[in-house]
XYZ file of C-alpha atoms in Angstrom:
168
model
C -18.534 -65.309 20.607
C -17.852 -61.866 22.053
C -21.180 -60.687 20.611
C -22.978 -63.586 22.323
C -21.302 -62.854 25.676
C -22.182 -59.158 25.322
C -25.781 -60.025 24.549
C -26.029 -62.255 27.629
C -24.435 -59.563 29.788
C -26.877 -56.914 28.580
C -29.723 -59.352 29.146
C -28.593 -59.879 32.752
C -28.392 -56.114 33.325
C -31.883 -55.617 31.880
C -33.205 -58.503 33.978
C -32.303 -56.485 37.094
C -34.346 -53.580 35.725
C -37.269 -55.872 34.994
C -37.139 -57.203 38.553
C -37.592 -53.625 39.747
C -40.565 -53.075 37.501
C -42.024 -56.425 38.586
C -41.790 -55.418 42.244
C -43.642 -52.160 41.556
C -46.367 -53.561 39.342
C -46.996 -57.055 40.764
C -45.842 -57.071 44.378
C -46.788 -53.498 45.433
C -49.611 -53.245 42.902
C -48.601 -49.664 42.082
C -48.524 -48.468 38.508
C -45.219 -46.575 38.689
C -43.687 -45.508 35.429
C -41.075 -43.396 37.180
C -38.825 -46.295 36.352
C -38.385 -44.963 32.831
C -36.703 -41.815 34.201
C -34.882 -43.445 37.100
C -33.059 -45.923 34.906
C -31.513 -43.019 33.031
C -30.965 -41.083 36.260
C -28.988 -43.987 37.727
C -26.842 -44.254 34.591
C -26.223 -40.475 34.633
C -25.178 -40.443 38.284
C -22.904 -43.465 37.834
C -21.285 -42.039 34.745
C -20.570 -38.590 36.237
C -19.278 -39.991 39.528
C -17.014 -42.574 37.841
C -15.580 -39.954 35.413
C -14.811 -37.797 38.494
C -12.845 -40.642 40.127
C -15.412 -42.354 42.370
C -15.309 -46.129 42.693
C -17.943 -48.109 40.687
C -19.543 -49.518 43.820
C -19.865 -46.132 45.531
C -21.264 -44.705 42.285
C -23.880 -47.471 42.137
C -24.847 -46.813 45.756
C -25.270 -43.115 45.020
C -27.312 -43.915 41.884
C -29.550 -46.168 43.987
C -30.127 -43.330 46.461
C -30.939 -40.959 43.635
C -33.477 -43.458 42.270
C -35.002 -43.811 45.763
C -35.345 -40.047 46.054
C -37.139 -39.974 42.639
C -39.455 -42.778 43.793
C -40.029 -40.905 47.039
C -41.062 -37.844 45.074
C -43.570 -39.919 43.146
C -44.915 -41.322 46.405
C -45.244 -37.855 47.959
C -47.071 -36.553 44.888
C -49.525 -39.481 45.112
C -50.077 -39.598 48.892
C -49.764 -35.972 50.004
C -50.998 -34.098 46.962
C -53.585 -36.747 45.984
C -52.343 -36.981 42.360
C -53.231 -40.289 40.751
C -50.397 -42.838 40.765
C -50.048 -42.980 37.023
C -49.981 -39.179 36.632
C -47.543 -38.685 39.518
C -45.242 -41.204 37.798
C -45.565 -39.354 34.467
C -44.780 -36.008 36.137
C -41.634 -37.329 37.873
C -40.507 -39.234 34.789
C -40.873 -36.125 32.628
C -38.980 -33.966 35.195
C -36.213 -36.545 35.318
C -35.368 -36.051 31.662
C -34.270 -32.457 32.461
C -32.644 -33.484 35.701
C -30.608 -36.150 33.886
C -29.287 -33.555 31.418
C -28.434 -31.269 34.316
C -26.639 -34.035 36.193
C -24.457 -34.953 33.259
C -23.932 -31.358 32.133
C -24.264 -32.422 28.490
C -26.071 -35.070 26.432
C -23.351 -37.714 26.680
C -20.424 -38.561 28.962
C -17.437 -40.521 27.515
C -16.505 -43.538 29.642
C -13.525 -44.751 27.586
C -10.836 -44.680 30.327
C -13.070 -45.447 33.313
C -12.927 -48.720 35.242
C -15.860 -51.009 35.874
C -17.221 -53.312 38.589
C -15.712 -56.256 36.691
C -12.111 -55.018 36.972
C -11.236 -57.283 39.930
C -12.668 -60.301 38.129
C -10.730 -59.337 34.979
C -7.552 -59.253 37.028
C -8.247 -62.803 38.367
C -8.890 -64.038 34.859
C -5.701 -62.369 33.646
C -3.789 -64.493 36.136
C -5.576 -67.612 34.960
C -5.201 -66.816 31.228
C -1.561 -65.951 31.425
C -0.270 -63.699 28.613
C -2.587 -61.522 26.585
C -5.942 -59.966 27.223
C -8.051 -62.704 25.629
C -9.298 -66.047 26.824
C -9.935 -69.146 24.740
C -13.600 -70.120 25.215
C -15.117 -72.945 23.177
C -12.487 -72.416 20.488
C -13.001 -68.689 20.229
C -10.765 -65.920 21.502
C -12.855 -63.703 23.843
C -11.700 -60.475 25.522
C -11.132 -61.016 29.262
C -13.158 -57.895 30.055
C -16.247 -59.375 28.345
C -15.976 -62.628 30.312
C -15.324 -60.755 33.530
C -18.384 -58.581 33.084
C -20.559 -61.609 32.274
C -19.374 -63.413 35.383
C -19.872 -60.332 37.550
C -23.409 -59.822 36.288
C -24.218 -63.475 36.780
C -23.219 -63.246 40.418
C -25.061 -59.937 40.978
C -28.236 -61.088 39.216
C -28.275 -64.419 41.088
C -27.762 -62.511 44.386
C -30.629 -60.096 43.682
C -32.900 -62.967 42.611
C -32.047 -64.845 45.823
C -32.810 -61.747 47.910
C -36.135 -61.226 46.187
C -37.034 -64.892 46.627
C -35.946 -64.880 50.267
C -37.818 -61.746 51.285
C -40.906 -61.667 49.032
């Protein structure tokens, strides 16, 4: 059951990424493959900031700003330097591979003892579950952290989907 919850959680996270790609390709009608590098840039920025003691939400905000800067560079290359949209995206995406390694300082960053955005939800579930760090769900014992992350991602994904529907 924990595997199923993890799969749904990852699916919700990736659905946010696909919404971003959808906005670029379908709504703006701009072939922007900078997304490939900015996904990793966002993860790198969040990882480094959280390891250095920043809150998860502030880290996500800073990662969003870093992604916006990368997208802005792609836009400047296309509009000011008259580089085709696809090529400008490829140039920025390729540059971001090196930038991501520079941001992290190495090829990987351990996140074992770092909190997450689901920590408050996990604390609420801990109060509801009583003793232990597992919850009985459909006859299976599931870690509270997995359920908390799933619930958090459900709320975030629903909120983003509502915003997209309301404003586009």
